[in-house]
Amino acid sequence: MKTIGVIGGMSWESTATYYRYLNEQIKRRMGGLHSAKVIINSVDFAEIEQLQRCGDWQTSGEVLTQAALSLQHAGADFFLIATNTMHKVASQIEQSVSIPLLHIADATGQELQRQNITKVGLLGTAFTMEQDFYKQRLIDKYAIDVVVPNGAQRKRVHDVIYNELCLGQIHRHSKNDYCAIIEDLAGNGAQGVILGCTEIGLLVEQTDSQVPLFDTVQIHALAAVEQALK
């Protein structure tokens, strides 16, 4: 079994979910007392969030590069960035490490292709929904059309992530808002919706929607287990 490196803490609530999924999948595959070989470097999300707000992606990339190097030096065979948004600096990190990154958009794109999805809705932070680092990868590598909510809806989705989910707060009215936005995306032709922030799965599950939902934490963790067991 290979050792999985995880850059976590963005937020720690979703990193805890990653850790649980990784171990559950290893136990399911291998049985008995088996658990995943995992090394986690959990950063201080307050520092990262401040850099995001200031638009200082270079410095945030440097912080995560140091985290990736620490995972490499500790013996990780490959690594994950346990957040969608910070894949904006993925190429910056990859230039400084010799172990491979398992990119969350690649894992998601491959799953969408397996399910014959050609048009998908995307929920996430404003950075993920509005910028091209995530959407364009799905379009270019997997020929998947991506639709996002309107401006007011994007603000609502973003605010719930940072003001509630990253603080461990789950509210029924926010779930209802997300479900309505998911229905609107389906009305705009989306065959499914990516939960493209690793905290969203804490709020909405497949049982909350008739639209197929693609939880990036589960998809990413499963892809990591498959790579670890190759």
CSV table of C-alpha atoms in Angstrom, one decimal:
chain,number,residue,atom,x,y,z
A,1,MET,CA,0.0,0.0,0.0
A,2,LYS,CA,1.3,3.5,-0.9
A,3,THR,CA,1.3,6.3,1.6
A,4,ILE,CA,-1.1,9.1,0.8
A,5,GLY,CA,-0.1,12.7,1.7
A,6,VAL,CA,-2.9,15.2,2.4
A,7,ILE,CA,-2.6,19.0,2.6
A,8,GLY,CA,-5.5,19.7,4.9
A,9,GLY,CA,-7.0,22.2,7.2
A,10,MET,CA,-9.0,24.1,4.5
A,11,SER,CA,-11.2,23.6,6.5
A,12,TRP,CA,-10.4,21.0,9.1
A,13,GLU,CA,-14.0,19.9,9.1
A,14,SER,CA,-13.7,18.6,5.5
A,15,THR,CA,-10.2,17.2,6.2
A,16,ALA,CA,-11.7,15.0,8.9
A,17,THR,CA,-14.2,13.7,6.4
A,18,TYR,CA,-11.3,12.9,4.0
A,19,TYR,CA,-9.5,10.9,6.7
A,20,ARG,CA,-12.7,9.0,7.5
A,21,TYR,CA,-13.4,8.2,3.8
A,22,LEU,CA,-9.8,7.1,3.1
A,23,ASN,CA,-9.9,4.7,6.0
A,24,GLU,CA,-13.4,3.4,5.3
A,25,GLN,CA,-12.4,2.6,1.7
A,26,ILE,CA,-9.2,0.9,2.6
A,27,LYS,CA,-11.0,-1.3,5.2
A,28,ARG,CA,-13.7,-2.1,2.6
A,29,ARG,CA,-11.1,-3.1,0.0
A,30,MET,CA,-8.7,-5.0,2.3
A,31,GLY,CA,-10.8,-6.0,5.3
A,32,GLY,CA,-9.7,-6.9,8.8
A,33,LEU,CA,-7.8,-4.3,10.7
A,34,HIS,CA,-6.4,-2.5,7.6
A,35,SER,CA,-6.4,1.2,7.6
A,36,ALA,CA,-5.0,3.8,5.2
A,37,LYS,CA,-1.4,4.9,5.3
A,38,VAL,CA,-1.9,8.7,5.6
A,39,ILE,CA,0.3,11.7,6.4
A,40,ILE,CA,-1.6,15.0,6.9
A,41,ASN,CA,-0.1,18.5,7.0
A,42,SER,CA,-3.0,20.6,8.3
A,43,VAL,CA,-2.5,24.4,7.7
A,44,ASP,CA,-4.1,27.3,9.5
A,45,PHE,CA,-7.1,28.1,7.4
A,46,ALA,CA,-7.3,31.7,8.8
A,47,GLU,CA,-4.0,32.5,7.2
A,48,ILE,CA,-5.0,31.0,3.8
A,49,GLU,CA,-8.4,32.7,3.8
A,50,GLN,CA,-6.8,36.1,4.4
A,51,LEU,CA,-4.5,35.5,1.5
A,52,GLN,CA,-7.5,34.5,-0.7
A,53,ARG,CA,-9.4,37.7,0.2
A,54,CYS,CA,-6.3,39.8,-0.6
A,55,GLY,CA,-5.8,38.0,-3.9
A,56,ASP,CA,-2.3,36.9,-2.8
A,57,TRP,CA,-2.3,33.5,-4.5
A,58,GLN,CA,1.5,33.5,-4.8
A,59,THR,CA,2.0,33.5,-1.1
A,60,SER,CA,-0.7,31.0,-0.4
A,61,GLY,CA,0.9,28.8,-3.0
A,62,GLU,CA,4.2,29.1,-1.2
A,63,VAL,CA,2.5,28.1,2.1
A,64,LEU,CA,1.0,25.0,0.5
A,65,THR,CA,4.3,24.2,-1.3
A,66,GLN,CA,6.0,24.0,2.0
A,67,ALA,CA,3.3,21.7,3.2
A,68,ALA,CA,3.7,19.5,0.1
A,69,LEU,CA,7.4,19.3,0.6
A,70,SER,CA,6.9,18.2,4.2
A,71,LEU,CA,4.7,15.4,3.0
A,72,GLN,CA,7.3,14.4,0.5
A,73,HIS,CA,10.1,14.4,3.1
A,74,ALA,CA,7.9,12.4,5.5
A,75,GLY,CA,7.5,9.6,2.9
A,76,ALA,CA,4.3,10.2,1.0
A,77,ASP,CA,4.2,8.5,-2.4
A,78,PHE,CA,1.7,11.1,-3.8
A,79,PHE,CA,-0.4,13.8,-2.3
A,80,LEU,CA,-3.8,15.5,-2.3
A,81,ILE,CA,-4.9,19.1,-1.8
A,82,ALA,CA,-8.0,18.5,0.3
A,83,THR,CA,-9.9,21.5,-1.0
A,84,ASN,CA,-11.1,22.5,-4.5
A,85,THR,CA,-10.3,26.2,-4.3
A,86,MET,CA,-6.6,25.9,-3.6
A,87,HIS,CA,-6.1,23.9,-6.8
A,88,LYS,CA,-5.8,27.3,-8.3
A,89,VAL,CA,-2.1,27.1,-7.1
A,90,ALA,CA,-1.7,23.4,-8.0
A,91,SER,CA,0.8,24.0,-10.8
A,92,GLN,CA,2.9,26.2,-8.6
A,93,ILE,CA,3.1,23.4,-6.0
A,94,GLU,CA,3.8,20.7,-8.5
A,95,GLN,CA,6.9,22.6,-9.8
A,96,SER,CA,8.6,22.2,-6.4
A,97,VAL,CA,7.9,18.6,-5.5
A,98,SER,CA,8.8,15.3,-7.1
A,99,ILE,CA,5.9,13.2,-5.9
A,100,PRO,CA,2.7,13.4,-8.0
A,101,LEU,CA,-0.4,15.4,-7.2
A,102,LEU,CA,-3.8,13.7,-7.5
A,103,HIS,CA,-5.8,16.6,-8.9
A,104,ILE,CA,-9.4,16.9,-7.6
A,105,ALA,CA,-10.7,18.1,-10.9
A,106,ASP,CA,-9.2,15.1,-12.7
A,107,ALA,CA,-10.8,12.6,-10.3
A,108,THR,CA,-14.1,14.4,-10.7
A,109,GLY,CA,-13.8,14.6,-14.5
A,110,GLN,CA,-13.1,10.9,-14.8
A,111,GLU,CA,-16.1,10.1,-12.6
A,112,LEU,CA,-18.4,12.3,-14.7
A,113,GLN,CA,-17.1,10.6,-17.8
A,114,ARG,CA,-17.8,7.2,-16.3
A,115,GLN,CA,-21.4,8.3,-15.7
A,116,ASN,CA,-21.8,9.8,-19.2
A,117,ILE,CA,-22.3,13.3,-17.9
A,118,THR,CA,-21.6,15.9,-20.6
A,119,LYS,CA,-23.1,19.0,-18.9
A,120,VAL,CA,-22.7,19.6,-15.2
A,121,GLY,CA,-23.5,22.3,-12.6
A,122,LEU,CA,-20.8,23.5,-10.3
A,123,LEU,CA,-21.2,24.8,-6.7
A,124,GLY,CA,-18.2,26.0,-4.8
A,125,THR,CA,-16.5,29.1,-3.5
A,126,ALA,CA,-16.8,32.2,-5.7
A,127,PHE,CA,-13.2,31.6,-6.8
A,128,THR,CA,-14.0,28.1,-8.0
A,129,MET,CA,-17.3,29.0,-9.7
A,130,GLU,CA,-16.1,32.2,-11.4
A,131,GLN,CA,-12.5,31.6,-12.3
A,132,ASP,CA,-11.2,29.1,-14.9
A,133,PHE,CA,-8.6,27.0,-13.0
A,134,TYR,CA,-11.3,24.3,-12.2
A,135,LYS,CA,-14.0,24.7,-14.9
A,136,GLN,CA,-11.6,25.0,-17.8
A,137,ARG,CA,-9.8,21.8,-16.8
A,138,LEU,CA,-13.1,19.9,-17.0
A,139,ILE,CA,-13.9,21.5,-20.4
A,140,ASP,CA,-10.4,21.0,-21.9
A,141,LYS,CA,-9.6,17.5,-20.6
A,142,TYR,CA,-13.0,15.9,-20.3
A,143,ALA,CA,-15.2,17.8,-22.8
A,144,ILE,CA,-17.7,18.5,-20.1
A,145,ASP,CA,-19.8,21.7,-20.3
A,146,VAL,CA,-20.0,23.5,-17.0
A,147,VAL,CA,-22.8,25.8,-15.8
A,148,VAL,CA,-22.7,27.9,-12.6
A,149,PRO,CA,-25.4,29.7,-10.6
A,150,ASN,CA,-26.3,33.3,-11.2
A,151,GLY,CA,-24.6,36.2,-9.4
A,152,ALA,CA,-26.9,36.3,-6.4
A,153,GLN,CA,-26.9,32.6,-6.0
A,154,ARG,CA,-23.1,32.4,-6.3
A,155,LYS,CA,-22.8,34.9,-3.4
A,156,ARG,CA,-25.2,32.9,-1.3
A,157,VAL,CA,-23.3,29.7,-2.0
A,158,HIS,CA,-19.9,31.3,-1.2
A,159,ASP,CA,-21.2,33.0,2.0
A,160,VAL,CA,-22.6,29.8,3.4
A,161,ILE,CA,-19.3,28.1,2.9
A,162,TYR,CA,-17.2,30.6,4.7
A,163,ASN,CA,-19.6,31.9,7.3
A,164,GLU,CA,-21.3,28.6,8.2
A,165,LEU,CA,-19.8,25.4,6.9
A,166,CYS,CA,-16.1,26.2,7.6
A,167,LEU,CA,-17.2,27.1,11.1
A,168,GLY,CA,-19.0,23.8,11.6
A,169,GLN,CA,-22.5,25.3,11.4
A,170,ILE,CA,-25.2,23.5,9.6
A,171,HIS,CA,-28.5,25.4,9.0
A,172,ARG,CA,-31.8,24.1,7.5
A,173,HIS,CA,-32.5,27.3,5.6
A,174,SER,CA,-29.1,27.1,4.0
A,175,LYS,CA,-29.7,23.5,2.9
A,176,ASN,CA,-33.0,24.7,1.4
A,177,ASP,CA,-31.3,27.5,-0.5
A,178,TYR,CA,-28.7,25.1,-1.9
A,179,CYS,CA,-31.3,22.6,-2.9
A,180,ALA,CA,-33.2,25.4,-4.8
A,181,ILE,CA,-30.0,26.4,-6.6
A,182,ILE,CA,-29.3,22.8,-7.5
A,183,GLU,CA,-32.8,22.6,-9.1
A,184,ASP,CA,-32.1,25.8,-11.0
A,185,LEU,CA,-28.9,24.3,-12.4
A,186,ALA,CA,-30.8,21.2,-13.5
A,187,GLY,CA,-33.3,23.5,-15.2
A,188,ASN,CA,-30.4,25.1,-17.1
A,189,GLY,CA,-29.6,21.7,-18.5
A,190,ALA,CA,-27.2,20.3,-15.9
A,191,GLN,CA,-27.3,16.5,-15.8
A,192,GLY,CA,-25.7,16.5,-12.4
A,193,VAL,CA,-24.1,19.0,-9.9
A,194,ILE,CA,-20.6,19.0,-8.6
A,195,LEU,CA,-20.3,19.8,-4.9
A,196,GLY,CA,-17.2,21.6,-5.7
A,197,CYS,CA,-16.2,22.7,-2.3
A,198,THR,CA,-15.2,20.1,0.2
A,199,GLU,CA,-17.5,21.4,2.9
A,200,ILE,CA,-20.7,21.3,0.8
A,201,GLY,CA,-21.2,17.6,1.5
A,202,LEU,CA,-21.6,18.5,5.2
A,203,LEU,CA,-24.8,20.3,4.2
A,204,VAL,CA,-26.4,18.5,1.3
A,205,GLU,CA,-26.5,14.8,0.4
A,206,GLN,CA,-27.9,12.8,-2.5
A,207,THR,CA,-31.0,12.1,-0.4
A,208,ASP,CA,-31.7,15.9,-0.5
A,209,SER,CA,-32.0,16.1,-4.2
A,210,GLN,CA,-33.3,14.2,-7.2
A,211,VAL,CA,-30.5,15.6,-9.3
A,212,PRO,CA,-27.3,13.5,-9.3
A,213,LEU,CA,-24.7,15.0,-6.9
A,214,PHE,CA,-21.0,14.6,-7.2
A,215,ASP,CA,-19.3,15.0,-3.8
A,216,THR,CA,-15.7,15.9,-4.6
A,217,VAL,CA,-14.5,14.7,-1.2
A,218,GLN,CA,-15.8,11.2,-1.8
A,219,ILE,CA,-14.6,11.1,-5.4
A,220,HIS,CA,-11.2,12.4,-4.5
A,221,ALA,CA,-10.7,10.0,-1.6
A,222,LEU,CA,-11.8,7.0,-3.6
A,223,ALA,CA,-9.4,7.9,-6.4
A,224,ALA,CA,-6.6,8.2,-3.8
A,225,VAL,CA,-7.4,4.8,-2.4
A,226,GLU,CA,-7.3,3.3,-5.9
A,227,GLN,CA,-3.9,4.9,-6.5
A,228,ALA,CA,-2.6,3.7,-3.1
A,229,LEU,CA,-3.6,0.1,-3.9
A,230,LYS,CA,-2.2,0.0,-7.4
